[in-house]
């Protein structure tokens, strides 16, 4: 990767975790005895293409996340900032907290703790060439009618499931944030936000293990993947 380009990770961890049904934020649910956000932070800490990390979270989680970062010796953590009412507000808060000389933003869901440093580096390297990229994996999708009957199967070779990180040139992303805000439109996917202003977003090979923790069953799946990687369950 071009050493002249600086990439900051903006980890979005401000969700309410309603579908998880947990009394604590899903960012703090332990996976192999380490809070979920800890695994996410370690991946970005160990990715050589990342120079700093900003975590966007609920104010009530800040002290806990800061403690996790200290215990895991996360040296790249620059700031913890409060999330907004909308995802775009949260990412905007995180982006504004990055250093002025940052060239690219790697926007990642805090609840994707199985991301690897290799995948992060791969996405960042591609972003330097293309300005806007996202990790993606092939999927099979069915189109159904109002009765739930399958009516067609789109070509799998053209379909991808989007993952994170999604990496954008910082100036491009900030332009997209402002233009979509002025237009009064809201996107939950950062790629769609950038596409709205006419920019092309390129697909980078992702990993099927890079799952997002949404429901309680995802916890067991994530722990099994971590154990396969050699992380010991205590």
PDB file of C-alpha atoms in Angstrom:
ATOM      1  CA  UNK A   1       0.000   0.000   0.000  1.00  0.00           C
ATOM      2  CA  UNK A   2       1.160   3.505  -0.745  1.00  0.00           C
ATOM      3  CA  UNK A   3       2.699   4.732   2.515  1.00  0.00           C
ATOM      4  CA  UNK A   4       1.780   8.305   1.596  1.00  0.00           C
ATOM      5  CA  UNK A   5      -1.899   7.552   2.085  1.00  0.00           C
ATOM      6  CA  UNK A   6      -3.272   7.575   5.609  1.00  0.00           C
ATOM      7  CA  UNK A   7      -6.326   5.510   6.522  1.00  0.00           C
ATOM      8  CA  UNK A   8      -8.426   5.967   9.647  1.00  0.00           C
ATOM      9  CA  UNK A   9     -10.896   3.361  10.841  1.00  0.00           C
ATOM     10  CA  UNK A  10     -14.301   4.688  11.861  1.00  0.00           C
ATOM     11  CA  UNK A  11     -15.903   1.894  13.864  1.00  0.00           C
ATOM     12  CA  UNK A  12     -19.650   2.407  14.232  1.00  0.00           C
ATOM     13  CA  UNK A  13     -20.853   0.861  17.487  1.00  0.00           C
ATOM     14  CA  UNK A  14     -23.765   3.089  18.465  1.00  0.00           C
ATOM     15  CA  UNK A  15     -26.705   0.784  17.752  1.00  0.00           C
ATOM     16  CA  UNK A  16     -29.369  -0.121  20.298  1.00  0.00           C
ATOM     17  CA  UNK A  17     -28.900  -3.914  19.970  1.00  0.00           C
ATOM     18  CA  UNK A  18     -32.656  -4.453  20.174  1.00  0.00           C
ATOM     19  CA  UNK A  19     -32.691  -7.743  18.225  1.00  0.00           C
ATOM     20  CA  UNK A  20     -29.939  -9.168  20.420  1.00  0.00           C
ATOM     21  CA  UNK A  21     -32.229  -9.019  23.457  1.00  0.00           C
ATOM     22  CA  UNK A  22     -29.300  -8.436  25.812  1.00  0.00           C
ATOM     23  CA  UNK A  23     -29.201  -6.191  28.872  1.00  0.00           C
ATOM     24  CA  UNK A  24     -25.816  -4.882  27.752  1.00  0.00           C
ATOM     25  CA  UNK A  25     -24.718  -3.467  24.410  1.00  0.00           C
ATOM     26  CA  UNK A  26     -23.819  -6.205  21.924  1.00  0.00           C
ATOM     27  CA  UNK A  27     -20.465  -4.469  21.542  1.00  0.00           C
ATOM     28  CA  UNK A  28     -19.673  -5.612  25.091  1.00  0.00           C
ATOM     29  CA  UNK A  29     -20.991  -9.185  24.895  1.00  0.00           C
ATOM     30  CA  UNK A  30     -18.012 -11.512  25.491  1.00  0.00           C
ATOM     31  CA  UNK A  31     -16.721 -13.759  22.718  1.00  0.00           C
ATOM     32  CA  UNK A  32     -14.147 -16.218  24.055  1.00  0.00           C
ATOM     33  CA  UNK A  33     -13.909 -14.013  27.152  1.00  0.00           C
ATOM     34  CA  UNK A  34     -13.139 -10.827  25.186  1.00  0.00           C
ATOM     35  CA  UNK A  35     -15.845  -8.209  24.542  1.00  0.00           C
ATOM     36  CA  UNK A  36     -17.043  -8.129  20.937  1.00  0.00           C
ATOM     37  CA  UNK A  37     -15.649  -4.644  20.354  1.00  0.00           C
ATOM     38  CA  UNK A  38     -12.280  -5.889  21.607  1.00  0.00           C
ATOM     39  CA  UNK A  39     -11.943  -8.360  18.737  1.00  0.00           C
ATOM     40  CA  UNK A  40     -12.878  -5.608  16.283  1.00  0.00           C
ATOM     41  CA  UNK A  41     -10.345  -3.213  17.769  1.00  0.00           C
ATOM     42  CA  UNK A  42      -7.561  -5.825  17.707  1.00  0.00           C
ATOM     43  CA  UNK A  43      -8.099  -6.485  14.000  1.00  0.00           C
ATOM     44  CA  UNK A  44      -7.695  -2.800  13.117  1.00  0.00           C
ATOM     45  CA  UNK A  45      -4.816  -2.402  15.568  1.00  0.00           C
ATOM     46  CA  UNK A  46      -2.977  -5.215  13.771  1.00  0.00           C
ATOM     47  CA  UNK A  47      -3.751  -3.984  10.242  1.00  0.00           C
ATOM     48  CA  UNK A  48      -0.608  -2.203   9.048  1.00  0.00           C
ATOM     49  CA  UNK A  49      -2.603   0.035   6.678  1.00  0.00           C
ATOM     50  CA  UNK A  50      -4.554   1.650   9.547  1.00  0.00           C
ATOM     51  CA  UNK A  51      -2.951   4.599  11.308  1.00  0.00           C
ATOM     52  CA  UNK A  52      -5.724   5.564  13.733  1.00  0.00           C
ATOM     53  CA  UNK A  53      -9.073   4.372  15.070  1.00  0.00           C
ATOM     54  CA  UNK A  54     -12.184   6.331  16.029  1.00  0.00           C
ATOM     55  CA  UNK A  55     -15.043   4.505  17.741  1.00  0.00           C
ATOM     56  CA  UNK A  56     -18.571   5.906  17.531  1.00  0.00           C
ATOM     57  CA  UNK A  57     -20.676   4.584  20.384  1.00  0.00           C
ATOM     58  CA  UNK A  58     -23.383   5.298  22.933  1.00  0.00           C
ATOM     59  CA  UNK A  59     -22.297   7.645  25.679  1.00  0.00           C
ATOM     60  CA  UNK A  60     -23.173   4.990  28.256  1.00  0.00           C
ATOM     61  CA  UNK A  61     -20.683   2.567  26.661  1.00  0.00           C
ATOM     62  CA  UNK A  62     -17.719   4.931  26.424  1.00  0.00           C
ATOM     63  CA  UNK A  63     -16.039   4.064  29.713  1.00  0.00           C
ATOM     64  CA  UNK A  64     -16.421   0.334  29.111  1.00  0.00           C
ATOM     65  CA  UNK A  65     -15.016   0.517  25.581  1.00  0.00           C
ATOM     66  CA  UNK A  66     -12.145   2.701  26.728  1.00  0.00           C
ATOM     67  CA  UNK A  67     -11.332   0.132  29.404  1.00  0.00           C
ATOM     68  CA  UNK A  68     -11.416  -2.695  26.845  1.00  0.00           C
ATOM     69  CA  UNK A  69      -9.019  -0.758  24.614  1.00  0.00           C
ATOM     70  CA  UNK A  70      -6.629  -0.159  27.508  1.00  0.00           C
ATOM     71  CA  UNK A  71      -6.665  -3.799  28.596  1.00  0.00           C
ATOM     72  CA  UNK A  72      -5.918  -4.948  25.023  1.00  0.00           C
ATOM     73  CA  UNK A  73      -3.227  -2.294  24.530  1.00  0.00           C
ATOM     74  CA  UNK A  74      -4.958  -0.660  21.554  1.00  0.00           C
ATOM     75  CA  UNK A  75      -2.457   2.070  20.719  1.00  0.00           C
ATOM     76  CA  UNK A  76      -4.174   3.422  17.595  1.00  0.00           C
ATOM     77  CA  UNK A  77      -7.369   4.530  19.341  1.00  0.00           C
ATOM     78  CA  UNK A  78      -7.623   8.282  18.742  1.00  0.00           C
ATOM     79  CA  UNK A  79     -11.097   9.067  20.040  1.00  0.00           C
ATOM     80  CA  UNK A  80     -14.430   7.813  21.293  1.00  0.00           C
ATOM     81  CA  UNK A  81     -17.305   9.944  20.038  1.00  0.00           C
ATOM     82  CA  UNK A  82     -21.028   9.903  20.651  1.00  0.00           C
ATOM     83  CA  UNK A  83     -23.300   8.450  17.990  1.00  0.00           C
ATOM     84  CA  UNK A  84     -26.121  10.364  16.338  1.00  0.00           C
ATOM     85  CA  UNK A  85     -29.798   9.611  15.839  1.00  0.00           C
ATOM     86  CA  UNK A  86     -29.123   8.310  12.304  1.00  0.00           C
ATOM     87  CA  UNK A  87     -26.262   6.152  11.015  1.00  0.00           C
ATOM     88  CA  UNK A  88     -25.078   8.962   8.753  1.00  0.00           C
ATOM     89  CA  UNK A  89     -24.930  11.271  11.770  1.00  0.00           C
ATOM     90  CA  UNK A  90     -22.851   8.700  13.641  1.00  0.00           C
ATOM     91  CA  UNK A  91     -20.407   8.257  10.782  1.00  0.00           C
ATOM     92  CA  UNK A  92     -20.199  12.026  10.312  1.00  0.00           C
ATOM     93  CA  UNK A  93     -19.288  12.424  13.994  1.00  0.00           C
ATOM     94  CA  UNK A  94     -16.626   9.751  13.628  1.00  0.00           C
ATOM     95  CA  UNK A  95     -15.207  11.159  10.415  1.00  0.00           C
ATOM     96  CA  UNK A  96     -14.914  14.637  11.900  1.00  0.00           C
ATOM     97  CA  UNK A  97     -12.919  13.198  14.806  1.00  0.00           C
ATOM     98  CA  UNK A  98     -10.214  11.800  12.508  1.00  0.00           C
ATOM     99  CA  UNK A  99      -6.993  13.726  11.976  1.00  0.00           C
ATOM    100  CA  UNK A 100      -6.931  16.446   9.317  1.00  0.00           C
ATOM    101  CA  UNK A 101      -4.279  14.651   7.270  1.00  0.00           C
ATOM    102  CA  UNK A 102      -6.315  11.452   6.878  1.00  0.00           C
ATOM    103  CA  UNK A 103      -6.806  10.477   3.218  1.00  0.00           C
ATOM    104  CA  UNK A 104      -9.221   7.543   3.523  1.00  0.00           C
ATOM    105  CA  UNK A 105     -11.933   6.356   5.900  1.00  0.00           C
ATOM    106  CA  UNK A 106     -12.435   2.643   6.557  1.00  0.00           C
ATOM    107  CA  UNK A 107     -15.985   2.518   7.916  1.00  0.00           C
ATOM    108  CA  UNK A 108     -16.738  -0.664   9.829  1.00  0.00           C
ATOM    109  CA  UNK A 109     -19.574  -2.135  11.888  1.00  0.00           C
ATOM    110  CA  UNK A 110     -18.388  -2.634  15.449  1.00  0.00           C
ATOM    111  CA  UNK A 111     -20.544  -5.767  15.571  1.00  0.00           C
ATOM    112  CA  UNK A 112     -18.407  -7.492  12.905  1.00  0.00           C
ATOM    113  CA  UNK A 113     -15.701  -8.825  15.265  1.00  0.00           C
ATOM    114  CA  UNK A 114     -14.433 -11.503  12.865  1.00  0.00           C
ATOM    115  CA  UNK A 115     -12.896  -9.085  10.392  1.00  0.00           C
ATOM    116  CA  UNK A 116      -9.206  -9.857   9.829  1.00  0.00           C
ATOM    117  CA  UNK A 117      -6.194  -7.566   9.362  1.00  0.00           C
ATOM    118  CA  UNK A 118      -5.593  -9.138   5.932  1.00  0.00           C
ATOM    119  CA  UNK A 119      -9.104  -8.236   4.755  1.00  0.00           C
ATOM    120  CA  UNK A 120      -8.720  -4.696   6.101  1.00  0.00           C
ATOM    121  CA  UNK A 121      -5.398  -4.246   4.316  1.00  0.00           C
ATOM    122  CA  UNK A 122      -6.823  -5.692   1.091  1.00  0.00           C
ATOM    123  CA  UNK A 123      -9.727  -3.242   1.127  1.00  0.00           C
ATOM    124  CA  UNK A 124      -7.525  -0.267   1.956  1.00  0.00           C
ATOM    125  CA  UNK A 125      -5.033  -1.086  -0.786  1.00  0.00           C
ATOM    126  CA  UNK A 126      -7.830  -1.295  -3.350  1.00  0.00           C
ATOM    127  CA  UNK A 127      -9.333   1.977  -2.121  1.00  0.00           C
ATOM    128  CA  UNK A 128      -6.124   3.842  -2.910  1.00  0.00           C
ATOM    129  CA  UNK A 129      -6.583   2.779  -6.523  1.00  0.00           C
ATOM    130  CA  UNK A 130     -10.368   3.135  -6.855  1.00  0.00           C
ATOM    131  CA  UNK A 131     -11.353   5.814  -4.262  1.00  0.00           C
ATOM    132  CA  UNK A 132     -14.330   3.764  -3.036  1.00  0.00           C
ATOM    133  CA  UNK A 133     -14.517   0.029  -2.267  1.00  0.00           C
ATOM    134  CA  UNK A 134     -16.386  -2.455  -0.112  1.00  0.00           C
ATOM    135  CA  UNK A 135     -15.772  -6.008   0.987  1.00  0.00           C
ATOM    136  CA  UNK A 136     -18.374  -8.316  -0.579  1.00  0.00           C
ATOM    137  CA  UNK A 137     -19.157 -12.018  -0.966  1.00  0.00           C
ATOM    138  CA  UNK A 138     -21.226 -13.835  -3.618  1.00  0.00           C
ATOM    139  CA  UNK A 139     -24.807 -14.773  -2.681  1.00  0.00           C
ATOM    140  CA  UNK A 140     -27.784 -16.583  -4.169  1.00  0.00           C
ATOM    141  CA  UNK A 141     -31.014 -14.561  -4.143  1.00  0.00           C
ATOM    142  CA  UNK A 142     -34.581 -15.486  -5.055  1.00  0.00           C
ATOM    143  CA  UNK A 143     -37.315 -13.113  -6.229  1.00  0.00           C
ATOM    144  CA  UNK A 144     -40.756 -13.981  -4.810  1.00  0.00           C
ATOM    145  CA  UNK A 145     -44.252 -12.710  -5.468  1.00  0.00           C
ATOM    146  CA  UNK A 146     -46.811 -11.477  -2.928  1.00  0.00           C
ATOM    147  CA  UNK A 147     -47.803 -15.103  -2.168  1.00  0.00           C
ATOM    148  CA  UNK A 148     -44.230 -16.094  -1.368  1.00  0.00           C
ATOM    149  CA  UNK A 149     -43.767 -18.096  -4.580  1.00  0.00           C
ATOM    150  CA  UNK A 150     -40.344 -17.932  -6.257  1.00  0.00           C
ATOM    151  CA  UNK A 151     -40.694 -16.218  -9.622  1.00  0.00           C
ATOM    152  CA  UNK A 152     -37.059 -15.876 -10.664  1.00  0.00           C
ATOM    153  CA  UNK A 153     -33.448 -16.428  -9.679  1.00  0.00           C
ATOM    154  CA  UNK A 154     -31.071 -13.598 -10.622  1.00  0.00           C
ATOM    155  CA  UNK A 155     -27.642 -14.528 -11.959  1.00  0.00           C
ATOM    156  CA  UNK A 156     -25.441 -15.274  -8.965  1.00  0.00           C
ATOM    157  CA  UNK A 157     -22.317 -13.983 -10.694  1.00  0.00           C
ATOM    158  CA  UNK A 158     -23.708 -10.439 -10.548  1.00  0.00           C
ATOM    159  CA  UNK A 159     -24.887 -10.553  -6.925  1.00  0.00           C
ATOM    160  CA  UNK A 160     -22.893  -9.706  -3.816  1.00  0.00           C
ATOM    161  CA  UNK A 161     -23.663  -9.294  -0.133  1.00  0.00           C
ATOM    162  CA  UNK A 162     -22.044  -6.148   1.196  1.00  0.00           C
ATOM    163  CA  UNK A 163     -19.817  -6.308   4.253  1.00  0.00           C
ATOM    164  CA  UNK A 164     -17.576  -3.851   6.050  1.00  0.00           C
ATOM    165  CA  UNK A 165     -15.152  -2.206   6.100  1.00  0.00           C
ATOM    166  CA  UNK A 166     -16.253  -0.004   3.259  1.00  0.00           C
ATOM    167  CA  UNK A 167     -13.386   2.333   2.424  1.00  0.00           C
ATOM    168  CA  UNK A 168     -13.701   5.757   0.822  1.00  0.00           C
ATOM    169  CA  UNK A 169     -11.489   8.672   0.007  1.00  0.00           C
ATOM    170  CA  UNK A 170     -12.260  11.021   2.873  1.00  0.00           C
ATOM    171  CA  UNK A 171     -13.020  14.060   0.703  1.00  0.00           C
ATOM    172  CA  UNK A 172     -15.382  11.980  -1.452  1.00  0.00           C
ATOM    173  CA  UNK A 173     -17.235  10.604   1.542  1.00  0.00           C
ATOM    174  CA  UNK A 174     -17.616  13.980   3.236  1.00  0.00           C
ATOM    175  CA  UNK A 175     -18.960  15.418  -0.034  1.00  0.00           C
ATOM    176  CA  UNK A 176     -21.501  12.592  -0.205  1.00  0.00           C
ATOM    177  CA  UNK A 177     -22.573  13.193   3.393  1.00  0.00           C
ATOM    178  CA  UNK A 178     -23.250  16.860   2.743  1.00  0.00           C
ATOM    179  CA  UNK A 179     -25.049  16.350  -0.572  1.00  0.00           C
ATOM    180  CA  UNK A 180     -27.339  13.623   0.738  1.00  0.00           C
ATOM    181  CA  UNK A 181     -28.122  15.738   3.789  1.00  0.00           C
ATOM    182  CA  UNK A 182     -29.014  18.696   1.575  1.00  0.00           C
ATOM    183  CA  UNK A 183     -31.177  16.433  -0.583  1.00  0.00           C
ATOM    184  CA  UNK A 184     -32.970  15.089   2.480  1.00  0.00           C
ATOM    185  CA  UNK A 185     -32.185  11.445   1.737  1.00  0.00           C
ATOM    186  CA  UNK A 186     -30.881   8.847   4.181  1.00  0.00           C
ATOM    187  CA  UNK A 187     -28.992   5.624   3.524  1.00  0.00           C
ATOM    188  CA  UNK A 188     -28.092   2.851   5.960  1.00  0.00           C
ATOM    189  CA  UNK A 189     -25.385   1.609   3.588  1.00  0.00           C
ATOM    190  CA  UNK A 190     -22.343   3.795   3.030  1.00  0.00           C
ATOM    191  CA  UNK A 191     -21.854   2.548  -0.528  1.00  0.00           C
ATOM    192  CA  UNK A 192     -25.343   3.746  -1.457  1.00  0.00           C
ATOM    193  CA  UNK A 193     -24.541   7.142   0.004  1.00  0.00           C
ATOM    194  CA  UNK A 194     -21.486   7.523  -2.239  1.00  0.00           C
ATOM    195  CA  UNK A 195     -23.307   6.048  -5.248  1.00  0.00           C
ATOM    196  CA  UNK A 196     -25.939   8.772  -4.825  1.00  0.00           C
ATOM    197  CA  UNK A 197     -23.462  11.417  -5.968  1.00  0.00           C
ATOM    198  CA  UNK A 198     -22.383   9.362  -8.971  1.00  0.00           C
ATOM    199  CA  UNK A 199     -19.192   7.757  -7.647  1.00  0.00           C
ATOM    200  CA  UNK A 200     -18.306   4.180  -8.558  1.00  0.00           C
ATOM    201  CA  UNK A 201     -17.777   1.719  -5.724  1.00  0.00           C
ATOM    202  CA  UNK A 202     -15.653  -1.353  -6.437  1.00  0.00           C
ATOM    203  CA  UNK A 203     -16.131  -4.794  -4.908  1.00  0.00           C
ATOM    204  CA  UNK A 204     -13.262  -6.381  -2.995  1.00  0.00           C
ATOM    205  CA  UNK A 205     -13.279 -10.057  -2.044  1.00  0.00           C
ATOM    206  CA  UNK A 206     -14.662 -10.483   1.453  1.00  0.00           C
ATOM    207  CA  UNK A 207     -14.936 -13.438   3.821  1.00  0.00           C
ATOM    208  CA  UNK A 208     -18.037 -15.448   4.733  1.00  0.00           C
ATOM    209  CA  UNK A 209     -16.834 -15.518   8.343  1.00  0.00           C
ATOM    210  CA  UNK A 210     -17.082 -11.726   8.530  1.00  0.00           C
ATOM    211  CA  UNK A 211     -20.590 -11.934   9.992  1.00  0.00           C
ATOM    212  CA  UNK A 212     -22.480  -9.216  11.801  1.00  0.00           C
ATOM    213  CA  UNK A 213     -23.779 -10.043  15.270  1.00  0.00           C
ATOM    214  CA  UNK A 214     -27.503  -9.384  15.244  1.00  0.00           C
ATOM    215  CA  UNK A 215     -29.285 -12.149  17.163  1.00  0.00           C
ATOM    216  CA  UNK A 216     -28.230 -14.429  20.083  1.00  0.00           C
ATOM    217  CA  UNK A 217     -27.525 -17.348  17.716  1.00  0.00           C
ATOM    218  CA  UNK A 218     -24.808 -15.282  16.047  1.00  0.00           C
ATOM    219  CA  UNK A 219     -22.805 -15.334  19.289  1.00  0.00           C
ATOM    220  CA  UNK A 220     -22.305 -19.106  19.202  1.00  0.00           C
ATOM    221  CA  UNK A 221     -21.392 -19.005  15.514  1.00  0.00           C
ATOM    222  CA  UNK A 222     -18.827 -16.246  16.083  1.00  0.00           C
ATOM    223  CA  UNK A 223     -17.251 -18.077  19.010  1.00  0.00           C
ATOM    224  CA  UNK A 224     -16.930 -21.256  16.942  1.00  0.00           C
ATOM    225  CA  UNK A 225     -15.144 -19.335  14.202  1.00  0.00           C
ATOM    226  CA  UNK A 226     -12.792 -17.777  16.761  1.00  0.00           C
ATOM    227  CA  UNK A 227     -12.014 -21.180  18.262  1.00  0.00           C
ATOM    228  CA  UNK A 228     -11.228 -22.465  14.761  1.00  0.00           C
ATOM    229  CA  UNK A 229      -8.729 -19.620  14.463  1.00  0.00           C
ATOM    230  CA  UNK A 230      -7.023 -20.698  17.654  1.00  0.00           C
ATOM    231  CA  UNK A 231      -8.647 -18.301  20.105  1.00  0.00           C
ATOM    232  CA  UNK A 232      -9.195 -20.158  23.359  1.00  0.00           C
ATOM    233  CA  UNK A 233     -12.602 -20.074  25.012  1.00  0.00           C
ATOM    234  CA  UNK A 234     -12.089 -19.527  28.744  1.00  0.00           C
TER     235      UNK A 234
END
